[in-house]
Coordinates of C-alpha atoms and ligand atoms in Angstrom, one line a residue:
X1 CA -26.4 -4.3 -14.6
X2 CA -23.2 -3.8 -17.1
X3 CA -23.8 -6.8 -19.4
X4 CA -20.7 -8.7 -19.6
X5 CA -18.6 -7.9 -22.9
X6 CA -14.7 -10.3 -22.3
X7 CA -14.8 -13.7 -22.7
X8 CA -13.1 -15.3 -19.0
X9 CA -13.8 -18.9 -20.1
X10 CA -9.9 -20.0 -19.3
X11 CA -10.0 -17.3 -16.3
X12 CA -12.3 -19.4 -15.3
X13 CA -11.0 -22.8 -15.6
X14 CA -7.8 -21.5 -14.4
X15 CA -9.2 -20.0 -11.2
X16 CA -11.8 -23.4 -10.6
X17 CA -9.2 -25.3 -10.6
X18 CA -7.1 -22.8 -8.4
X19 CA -10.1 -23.0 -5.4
X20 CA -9.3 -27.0 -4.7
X21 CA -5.4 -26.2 -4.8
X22 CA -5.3 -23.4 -2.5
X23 CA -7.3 -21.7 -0.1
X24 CA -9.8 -19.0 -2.3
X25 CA -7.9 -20.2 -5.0
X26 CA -5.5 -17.7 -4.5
X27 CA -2.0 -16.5 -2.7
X28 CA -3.8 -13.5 -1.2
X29 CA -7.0 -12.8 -0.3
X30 CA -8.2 -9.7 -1.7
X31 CA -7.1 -11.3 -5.3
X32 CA -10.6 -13.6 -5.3
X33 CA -12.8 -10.6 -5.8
X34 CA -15.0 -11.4 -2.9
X35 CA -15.9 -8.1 -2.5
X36 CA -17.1 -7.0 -6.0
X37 CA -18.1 -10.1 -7.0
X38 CA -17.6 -12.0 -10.3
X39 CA -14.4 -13.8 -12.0
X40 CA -11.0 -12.7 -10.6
X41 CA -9.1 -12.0 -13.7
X42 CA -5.8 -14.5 -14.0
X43 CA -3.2 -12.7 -15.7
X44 CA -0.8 -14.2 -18.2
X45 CA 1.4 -11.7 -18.4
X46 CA 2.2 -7.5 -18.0
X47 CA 4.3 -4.9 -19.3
X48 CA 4.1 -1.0 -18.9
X49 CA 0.3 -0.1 -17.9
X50 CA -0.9 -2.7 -19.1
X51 CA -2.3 -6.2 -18.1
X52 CA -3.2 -9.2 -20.2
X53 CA -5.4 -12.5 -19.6
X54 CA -5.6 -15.5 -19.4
X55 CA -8.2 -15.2 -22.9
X56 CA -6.1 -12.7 -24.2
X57 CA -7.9 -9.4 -23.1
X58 CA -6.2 -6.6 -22.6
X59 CA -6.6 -4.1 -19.6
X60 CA -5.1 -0.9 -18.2
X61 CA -3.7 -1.6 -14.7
X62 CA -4.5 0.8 -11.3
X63 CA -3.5 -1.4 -9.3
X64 CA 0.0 -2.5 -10.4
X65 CA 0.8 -5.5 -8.2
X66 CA -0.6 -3.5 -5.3
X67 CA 2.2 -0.5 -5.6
X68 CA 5.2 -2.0 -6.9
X69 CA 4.8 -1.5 -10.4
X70 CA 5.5 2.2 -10.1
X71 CA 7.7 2.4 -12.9
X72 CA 4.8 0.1 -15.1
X73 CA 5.4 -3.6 -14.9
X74 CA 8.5 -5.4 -16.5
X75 CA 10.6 -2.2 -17.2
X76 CA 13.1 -3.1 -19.7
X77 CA 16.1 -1.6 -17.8
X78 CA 14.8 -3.4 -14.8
X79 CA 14.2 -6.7 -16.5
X80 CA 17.9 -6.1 -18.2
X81 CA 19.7 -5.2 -14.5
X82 CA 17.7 -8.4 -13.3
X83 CA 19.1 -10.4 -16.1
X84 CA 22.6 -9.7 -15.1
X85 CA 22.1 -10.4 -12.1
X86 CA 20.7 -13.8 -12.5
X87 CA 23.8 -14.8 -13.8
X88 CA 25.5 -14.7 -10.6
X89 CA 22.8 -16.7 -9.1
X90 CA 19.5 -15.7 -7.2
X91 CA 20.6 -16.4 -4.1
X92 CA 23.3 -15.5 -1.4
X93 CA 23.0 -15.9 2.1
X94 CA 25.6 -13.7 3.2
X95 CA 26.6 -10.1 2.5
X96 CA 26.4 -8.6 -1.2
X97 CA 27.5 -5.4 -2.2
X98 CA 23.8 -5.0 -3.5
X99 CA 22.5 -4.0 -0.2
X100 CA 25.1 -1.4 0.4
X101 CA 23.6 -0.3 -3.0
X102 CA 20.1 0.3 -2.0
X103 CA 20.7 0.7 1.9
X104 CA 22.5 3.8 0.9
X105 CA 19.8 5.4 -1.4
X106 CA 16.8 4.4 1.0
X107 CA 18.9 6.3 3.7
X108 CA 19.5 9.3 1.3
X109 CA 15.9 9.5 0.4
X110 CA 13.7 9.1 3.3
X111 CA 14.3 11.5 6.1
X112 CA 13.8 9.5 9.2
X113 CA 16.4 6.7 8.1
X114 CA 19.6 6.5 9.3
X115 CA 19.9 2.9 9.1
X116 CA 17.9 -0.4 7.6
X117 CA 17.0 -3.7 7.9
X118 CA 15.7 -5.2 4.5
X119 CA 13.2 -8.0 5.0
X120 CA 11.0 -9.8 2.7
X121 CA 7.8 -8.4 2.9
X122 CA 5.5 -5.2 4.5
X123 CA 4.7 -7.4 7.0
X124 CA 8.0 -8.3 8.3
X125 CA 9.0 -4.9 8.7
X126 CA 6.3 -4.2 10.7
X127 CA 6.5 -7.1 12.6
X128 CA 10.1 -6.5 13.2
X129 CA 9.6 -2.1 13.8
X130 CA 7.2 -3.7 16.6
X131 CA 9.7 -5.9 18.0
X132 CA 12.0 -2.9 18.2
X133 CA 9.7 0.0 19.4
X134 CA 8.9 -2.5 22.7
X135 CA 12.3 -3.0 23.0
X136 CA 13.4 0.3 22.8
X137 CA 10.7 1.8 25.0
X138 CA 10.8 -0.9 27.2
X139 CA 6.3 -0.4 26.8
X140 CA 4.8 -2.8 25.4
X141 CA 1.6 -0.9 24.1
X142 CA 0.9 0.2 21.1
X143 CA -1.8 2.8 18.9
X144 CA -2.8 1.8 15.5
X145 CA -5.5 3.3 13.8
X146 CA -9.1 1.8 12.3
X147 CA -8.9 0.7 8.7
X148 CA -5.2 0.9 8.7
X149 CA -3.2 -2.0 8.0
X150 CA 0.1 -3.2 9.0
X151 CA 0.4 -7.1 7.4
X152 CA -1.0 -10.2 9.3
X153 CA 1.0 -10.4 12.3
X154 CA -1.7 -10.9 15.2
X155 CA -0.9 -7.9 17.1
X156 CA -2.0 -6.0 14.0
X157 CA -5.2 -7.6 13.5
X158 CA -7.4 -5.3 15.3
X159 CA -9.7 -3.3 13.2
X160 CA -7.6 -4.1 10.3
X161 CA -7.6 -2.5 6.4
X162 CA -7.0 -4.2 3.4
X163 CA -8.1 -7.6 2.8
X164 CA -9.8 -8.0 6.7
X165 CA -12.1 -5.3 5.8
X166 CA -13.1 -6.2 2.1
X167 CA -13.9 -9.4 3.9
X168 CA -15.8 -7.8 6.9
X169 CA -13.8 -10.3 9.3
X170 CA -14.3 -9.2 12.8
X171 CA -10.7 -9.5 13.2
X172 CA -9.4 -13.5 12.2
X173 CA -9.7 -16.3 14.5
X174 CA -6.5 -18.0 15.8
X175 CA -5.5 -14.4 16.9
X176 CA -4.7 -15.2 20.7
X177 CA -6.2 -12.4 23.6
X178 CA -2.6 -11.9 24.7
X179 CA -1.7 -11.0 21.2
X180 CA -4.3 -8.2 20.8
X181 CA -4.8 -6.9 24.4
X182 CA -1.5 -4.7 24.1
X183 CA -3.2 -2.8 20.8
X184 CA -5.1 0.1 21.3
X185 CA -7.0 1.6 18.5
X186 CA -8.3 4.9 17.6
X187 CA -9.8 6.6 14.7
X188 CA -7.8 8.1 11.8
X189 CA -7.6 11.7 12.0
X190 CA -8.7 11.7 15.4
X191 CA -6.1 13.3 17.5
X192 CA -7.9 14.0 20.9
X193 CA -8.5 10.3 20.7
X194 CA -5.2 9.3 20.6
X195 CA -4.2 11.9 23.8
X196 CA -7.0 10.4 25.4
X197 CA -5.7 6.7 24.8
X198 CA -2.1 8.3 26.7
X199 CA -3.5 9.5 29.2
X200 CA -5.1 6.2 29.9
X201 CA -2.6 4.3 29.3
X202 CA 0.5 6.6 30.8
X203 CA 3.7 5.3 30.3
X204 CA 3.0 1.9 28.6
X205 CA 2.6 3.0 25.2
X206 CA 5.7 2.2 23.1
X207 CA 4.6 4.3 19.9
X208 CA 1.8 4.9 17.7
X209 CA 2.0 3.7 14.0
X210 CA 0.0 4.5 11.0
X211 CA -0.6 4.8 7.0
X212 CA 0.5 8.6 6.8
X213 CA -1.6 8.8 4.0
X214 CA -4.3 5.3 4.3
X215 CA -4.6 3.1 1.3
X216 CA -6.2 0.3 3.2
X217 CA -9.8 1.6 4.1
X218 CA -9.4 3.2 0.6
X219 CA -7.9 6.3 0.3
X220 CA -8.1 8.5 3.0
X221 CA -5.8 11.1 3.8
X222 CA -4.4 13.0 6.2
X223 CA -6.1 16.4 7.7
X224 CA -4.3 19.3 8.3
X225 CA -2.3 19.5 11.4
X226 CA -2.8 15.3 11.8
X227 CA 0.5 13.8 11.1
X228 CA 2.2 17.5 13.3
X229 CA -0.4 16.4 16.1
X230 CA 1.1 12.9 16.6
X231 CA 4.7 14.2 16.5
X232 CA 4.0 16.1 19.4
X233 CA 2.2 13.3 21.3
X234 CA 4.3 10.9 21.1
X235 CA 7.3 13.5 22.1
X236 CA 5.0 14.6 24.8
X237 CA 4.5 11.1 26.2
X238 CA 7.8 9.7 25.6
X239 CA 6.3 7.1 22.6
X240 CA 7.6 6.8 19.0
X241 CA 6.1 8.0 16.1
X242 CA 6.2 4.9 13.0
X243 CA 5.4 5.6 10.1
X244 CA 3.8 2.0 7.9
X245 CA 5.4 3.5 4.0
X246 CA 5.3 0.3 2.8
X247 CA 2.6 1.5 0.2
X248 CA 3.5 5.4 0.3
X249 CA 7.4 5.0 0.0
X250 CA 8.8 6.6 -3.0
X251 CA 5.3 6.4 -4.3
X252 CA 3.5 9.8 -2.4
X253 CA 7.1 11.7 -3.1
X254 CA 10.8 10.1 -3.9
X255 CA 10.9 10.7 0.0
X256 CA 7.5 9.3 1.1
X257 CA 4.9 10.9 2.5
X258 CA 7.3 12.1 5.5
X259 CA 9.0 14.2 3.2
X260 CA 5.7 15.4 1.3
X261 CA 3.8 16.4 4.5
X262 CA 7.2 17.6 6.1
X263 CA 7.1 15.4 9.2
X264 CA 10.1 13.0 10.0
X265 CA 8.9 9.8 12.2
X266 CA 11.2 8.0 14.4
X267 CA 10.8 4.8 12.4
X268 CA 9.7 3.8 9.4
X269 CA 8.7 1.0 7.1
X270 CA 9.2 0.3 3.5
X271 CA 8.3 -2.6 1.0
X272 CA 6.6 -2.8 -2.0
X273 CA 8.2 0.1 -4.8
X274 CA 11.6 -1.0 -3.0
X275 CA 11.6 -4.4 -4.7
X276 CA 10.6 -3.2 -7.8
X277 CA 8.1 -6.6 -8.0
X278 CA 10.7 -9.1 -6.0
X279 CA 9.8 -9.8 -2.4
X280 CA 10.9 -7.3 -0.1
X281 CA 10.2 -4.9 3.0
X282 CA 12.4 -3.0 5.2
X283 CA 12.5 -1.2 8.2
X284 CA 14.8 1.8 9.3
X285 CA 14.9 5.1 11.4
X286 CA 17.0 6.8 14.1
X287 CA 20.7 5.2 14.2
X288 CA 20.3 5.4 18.2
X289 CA 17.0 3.0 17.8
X290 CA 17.8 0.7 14.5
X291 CA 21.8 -0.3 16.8
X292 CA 19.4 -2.5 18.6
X293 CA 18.9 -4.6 16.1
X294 CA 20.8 -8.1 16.4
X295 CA 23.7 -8.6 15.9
X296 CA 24.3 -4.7 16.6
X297 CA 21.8 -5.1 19.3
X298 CA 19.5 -7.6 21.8
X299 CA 16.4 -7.3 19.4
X300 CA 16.6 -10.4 17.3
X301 CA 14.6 -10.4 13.8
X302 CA 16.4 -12.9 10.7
X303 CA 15.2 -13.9 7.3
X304 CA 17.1 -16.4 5.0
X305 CA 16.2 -14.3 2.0
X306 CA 16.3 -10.8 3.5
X307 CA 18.6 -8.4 1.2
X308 CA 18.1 -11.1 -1.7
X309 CA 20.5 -9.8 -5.0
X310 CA 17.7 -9.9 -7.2
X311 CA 15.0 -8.3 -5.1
X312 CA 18.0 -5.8 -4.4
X313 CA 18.7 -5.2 -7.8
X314 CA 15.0 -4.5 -9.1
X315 CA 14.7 -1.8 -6.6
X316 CA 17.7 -0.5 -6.9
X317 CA 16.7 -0.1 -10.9
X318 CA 13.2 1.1 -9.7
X319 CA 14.8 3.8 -7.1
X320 CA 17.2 5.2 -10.0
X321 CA 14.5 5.5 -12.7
X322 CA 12.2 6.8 -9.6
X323 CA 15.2 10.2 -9.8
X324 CA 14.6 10.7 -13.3
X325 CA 13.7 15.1 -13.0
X326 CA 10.3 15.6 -13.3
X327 CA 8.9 11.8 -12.4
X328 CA 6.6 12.9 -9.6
X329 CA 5.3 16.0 -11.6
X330 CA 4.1 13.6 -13.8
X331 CA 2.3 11.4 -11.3
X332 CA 0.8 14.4 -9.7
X333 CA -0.4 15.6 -13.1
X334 CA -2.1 12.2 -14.6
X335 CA -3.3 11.0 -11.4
X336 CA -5.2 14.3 -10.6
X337 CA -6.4 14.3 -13.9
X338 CA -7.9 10.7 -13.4
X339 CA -8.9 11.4 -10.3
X340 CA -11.2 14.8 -10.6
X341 CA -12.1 13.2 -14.2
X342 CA -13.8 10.3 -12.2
X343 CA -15.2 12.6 -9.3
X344 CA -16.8 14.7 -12.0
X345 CA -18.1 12.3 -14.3
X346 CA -19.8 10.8 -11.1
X347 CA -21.5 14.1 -9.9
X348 CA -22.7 14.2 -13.7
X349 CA -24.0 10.7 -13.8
X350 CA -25.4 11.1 -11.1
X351 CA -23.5 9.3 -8.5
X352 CA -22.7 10.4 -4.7
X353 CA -19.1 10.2 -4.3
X354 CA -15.6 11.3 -3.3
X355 CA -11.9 10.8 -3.2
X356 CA -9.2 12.1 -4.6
X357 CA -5.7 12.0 -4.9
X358 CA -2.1 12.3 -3.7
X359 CA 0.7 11.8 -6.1
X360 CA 0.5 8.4 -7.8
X361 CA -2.1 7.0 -5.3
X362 CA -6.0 7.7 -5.5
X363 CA -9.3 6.6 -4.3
X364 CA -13.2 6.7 -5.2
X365 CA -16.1 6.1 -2.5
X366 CA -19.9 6.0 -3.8
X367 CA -20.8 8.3 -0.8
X368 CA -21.6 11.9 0.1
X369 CA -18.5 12.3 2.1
X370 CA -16.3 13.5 3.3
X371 CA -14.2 10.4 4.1
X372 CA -12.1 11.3 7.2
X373 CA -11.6 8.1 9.0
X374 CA -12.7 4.0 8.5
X375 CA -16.4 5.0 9.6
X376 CA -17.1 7.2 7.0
X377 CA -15.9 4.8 4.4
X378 CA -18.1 2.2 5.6
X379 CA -20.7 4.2 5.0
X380 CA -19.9 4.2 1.1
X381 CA -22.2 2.0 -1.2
X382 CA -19.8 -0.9 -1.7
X383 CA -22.3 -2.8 -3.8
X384 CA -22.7 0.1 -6.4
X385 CA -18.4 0.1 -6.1
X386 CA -18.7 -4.0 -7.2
X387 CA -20.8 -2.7 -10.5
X388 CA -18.0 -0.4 -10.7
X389 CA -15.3 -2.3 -10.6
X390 CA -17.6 -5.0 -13.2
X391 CA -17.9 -2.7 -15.3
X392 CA -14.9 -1.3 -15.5
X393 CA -13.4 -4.6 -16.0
X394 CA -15.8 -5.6 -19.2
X395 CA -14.3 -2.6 -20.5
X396 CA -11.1 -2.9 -20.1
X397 CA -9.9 -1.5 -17.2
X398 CA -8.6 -3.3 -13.9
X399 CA -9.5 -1.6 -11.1
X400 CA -8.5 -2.9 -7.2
X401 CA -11.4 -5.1 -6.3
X402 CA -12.3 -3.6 -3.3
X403 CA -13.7 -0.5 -1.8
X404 CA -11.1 -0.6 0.5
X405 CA -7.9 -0.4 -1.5
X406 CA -6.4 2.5 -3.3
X407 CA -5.8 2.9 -7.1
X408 CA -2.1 3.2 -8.3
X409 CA -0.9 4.8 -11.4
X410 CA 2.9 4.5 -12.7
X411 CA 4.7 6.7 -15.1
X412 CA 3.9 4.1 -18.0
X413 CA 0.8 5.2 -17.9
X414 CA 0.1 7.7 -20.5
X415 CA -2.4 11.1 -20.9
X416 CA -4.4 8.8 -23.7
X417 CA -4.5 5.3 -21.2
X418 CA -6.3 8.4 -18.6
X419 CA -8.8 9.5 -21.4
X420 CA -9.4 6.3 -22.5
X421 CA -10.2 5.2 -18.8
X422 CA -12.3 8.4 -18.0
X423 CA -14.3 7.4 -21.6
X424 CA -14.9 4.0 -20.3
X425 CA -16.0 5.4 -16.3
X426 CA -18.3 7.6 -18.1
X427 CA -19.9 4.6 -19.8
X428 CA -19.9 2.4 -16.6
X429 CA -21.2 5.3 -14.4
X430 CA -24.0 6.1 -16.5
X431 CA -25.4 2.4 -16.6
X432 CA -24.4 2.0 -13.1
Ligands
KE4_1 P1 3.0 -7.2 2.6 O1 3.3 -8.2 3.7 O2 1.7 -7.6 1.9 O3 4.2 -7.1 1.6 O4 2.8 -5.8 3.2 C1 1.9 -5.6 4.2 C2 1.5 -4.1 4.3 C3 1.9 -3.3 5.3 N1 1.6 -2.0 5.3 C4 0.9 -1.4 4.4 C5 0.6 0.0 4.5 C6 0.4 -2.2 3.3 O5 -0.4 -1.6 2.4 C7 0.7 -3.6 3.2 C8 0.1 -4.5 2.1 N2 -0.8 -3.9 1.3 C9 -1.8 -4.8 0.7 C10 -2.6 -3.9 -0.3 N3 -3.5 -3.2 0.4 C11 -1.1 -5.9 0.0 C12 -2.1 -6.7 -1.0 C13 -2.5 -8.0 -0.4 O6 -2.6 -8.1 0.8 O7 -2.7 -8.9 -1.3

């Protein structure tokens, strides 16, 4: 066991008195460290790469507000853009020419969207692409995939990523039949399971949707010919193809991963890097689809705060400095380092594992592998990834805590924060 090195004492006051306040003691659940066990770190501030404590200990950040923080947390010329803005209040309620702004470069950079609905959050967006997929279809059915995650609306929770798995809930309670029975499931990277689900179910599926590269069961991504398989399906069998980017847009390419892997869903959904750190989500795809959308169309979905100026403005700041030539050569470069580094250090320690990486997004699992689907990361040794995360923590490093999230790097982070983070791994692994 790592012997514990930071002093947490106002973590830990901070957090106790947290538990009688809220639920966990936090906003989210995967924030309590329930899976890795120990003190959940309360942060007092960020900037760059970097995180900073309650106590005043420093860390290097891979998980960056879970994908926002792309361009490292607190910018300055996003901080300075939100401070402008600010000053013609934080609040509209009605049209701004801020989300002509950033309606007009998601459109030019993602492939599949002609037009947008900003929301407030990943799970709105999926929540209202569901809405719109049924209504479009006139099918009411739906594939999802195990381990994949699509936010917490009930029709979602079936076999669920993220923070339902670190938890090992079943699926959650309150989650009526009706709400589920119109999910069907299937394993990533399974495509005659998915054909076999259509044939099943001919005719009643309105579309299949997906992580197009998973960051919810930890990182698994896509095999070759996967993502080509399911655009042929669901043109076969008259479904949609939706892509969930709320965690791979403008992070696996400027594009997303539709752009990366060269194949252009009928829908798609965006959140996270899009508010550069403010609230927001978004959904958008084929013009003929999204004009159904009230008041264009019948499909009603609303949000008091949807297109907020601020939340437009960070990610309008966090698109442009997202263009800069050479930003994504740079992701690709650190994160592969950081990713092989901890591969290799593990088979030298040691340690059954794998992972990898693609562009700013990477994963590790203590286990032989290959990791193809949720199954096979189950199968990873979650208890030696707690002593992981621990001891990565004592030493500095902030790490998602759980085995079923992905790591995030940003272009703050620099060649020495990657050696000094493959230095410290090498210490952890070798006590592990
Ligand atoms: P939000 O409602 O949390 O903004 O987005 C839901 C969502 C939808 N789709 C994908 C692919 C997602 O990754 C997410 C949210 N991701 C998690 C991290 N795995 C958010 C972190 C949390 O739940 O605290």
């Amino acid at each position: 066991m790592v012997n514990t090195t930071i002093k947490t004492t106002k973590s830990q006051e901070v957090f106790a008195a947290a538990q009688n306040l809220m639920p966990g003691g936090v906003s989210s659940p995967v924030r309590a460290f329930k899976s890795v066990g120990g003190q959940p770190i309360v942060f007092d501030r960020v900037k760059g790469a970097y995180i900073w404590d309650v106590d005043g200990n420093q860390y290097i950040d891979y998980v960056g507000t879970w994908g926002p923080a792309i361009c490292g947390h607190a910018h300055p010329e996003v901080i300075a853009a939100l401070h402008e803005a600010l000053e013609k209040g934080t609040s509209f309620g009605a049209p701004s020419t801020l989300e002509n702004v950033l309606a007009e470069m998601v459109i030019d950079a993602v492939p599949s969207i002609e037009m947008v609905r900003f929301v407030n959050s990943g799970t709105e967006a999926c929540m209202g692409v569901l809405r719109l997929m049924r209504a479009f279809t006139k099918r009411d059915k739906i594939i999802k995939f195990e381990g994949c995650y699509h936010g917490h609306a009930d029709t979602f929770l079936v076999k669920a990523g993220s923070g339902v798995a670190t938890l090992g809930l079943p699926d959650s309670p309150g989650v009526p039949k009706a709400a589920t029975s119109t999910t069907l499931t299937a394993p990533y990277n399974d495509l005659e399971s998915v054909k076999a689900l259509f044939e099943e179910n001919r005719d009643e599926i309105a579309g299949v949707i997906l992580e197009p590269v998973v960051g919810n069961a930890g990182f698994i991504a896509p095999d070759a010919g996967f993502l080509e398989g399911l655009r042929e399906l669901t043109h076969e069998y008259g479904a949609l193809l939706v892509f969930d980017e709320v965690m791979t847009g403008f992070r696996i390419a400027y594009g997303g991963a539709q752009e990366k892997f060269g194949v252009t869903p009928d829908l798609t959904t965006l959140g996270k890097v899009i508010g550069g750190g403010l609230p927001v989500g978004a959904y958008g795809g084929r013009r003929d689809i999204m004009s159904m959308v009230a008041p264009a169309g019948p499909v009603y979905q609303a949000g008091t705060l949807s297109g907020n100026p601020l939340a437009m403005t960070a990610g309008i700041k966090t698109l442009e400095l997202l263009q800069k030539p050479g930003t994504y050569d740079y992701l690709e470069r650190i994160t592969k380092k950081l990713a092989d580094g901890l591969l290799q250090i593990a088979k030298e320690t040691g340690h059954a594992a794998c992972g990898g990486q693609i562009s700013a997004m990477f994963g590790l699992f203590f286990t032989s592998g290959p990791v193809h689907n949720y199954e096979d990361a189950k199968k990873s040794d979650t208890a030696k990834f707690g002593r992981f995360h621990r001891g990565m923590l004592e030493r500095g490093v902030y790490l998602a805590p759980s085995q079923f999230e992905a790591g995030f790097t940003s272009f703050a982070h620099t060649e020495e924060d990657i050696d000094q983070t493959l230095t410290v791994a090498r210490d952890v692994m070798s006590s592990l």
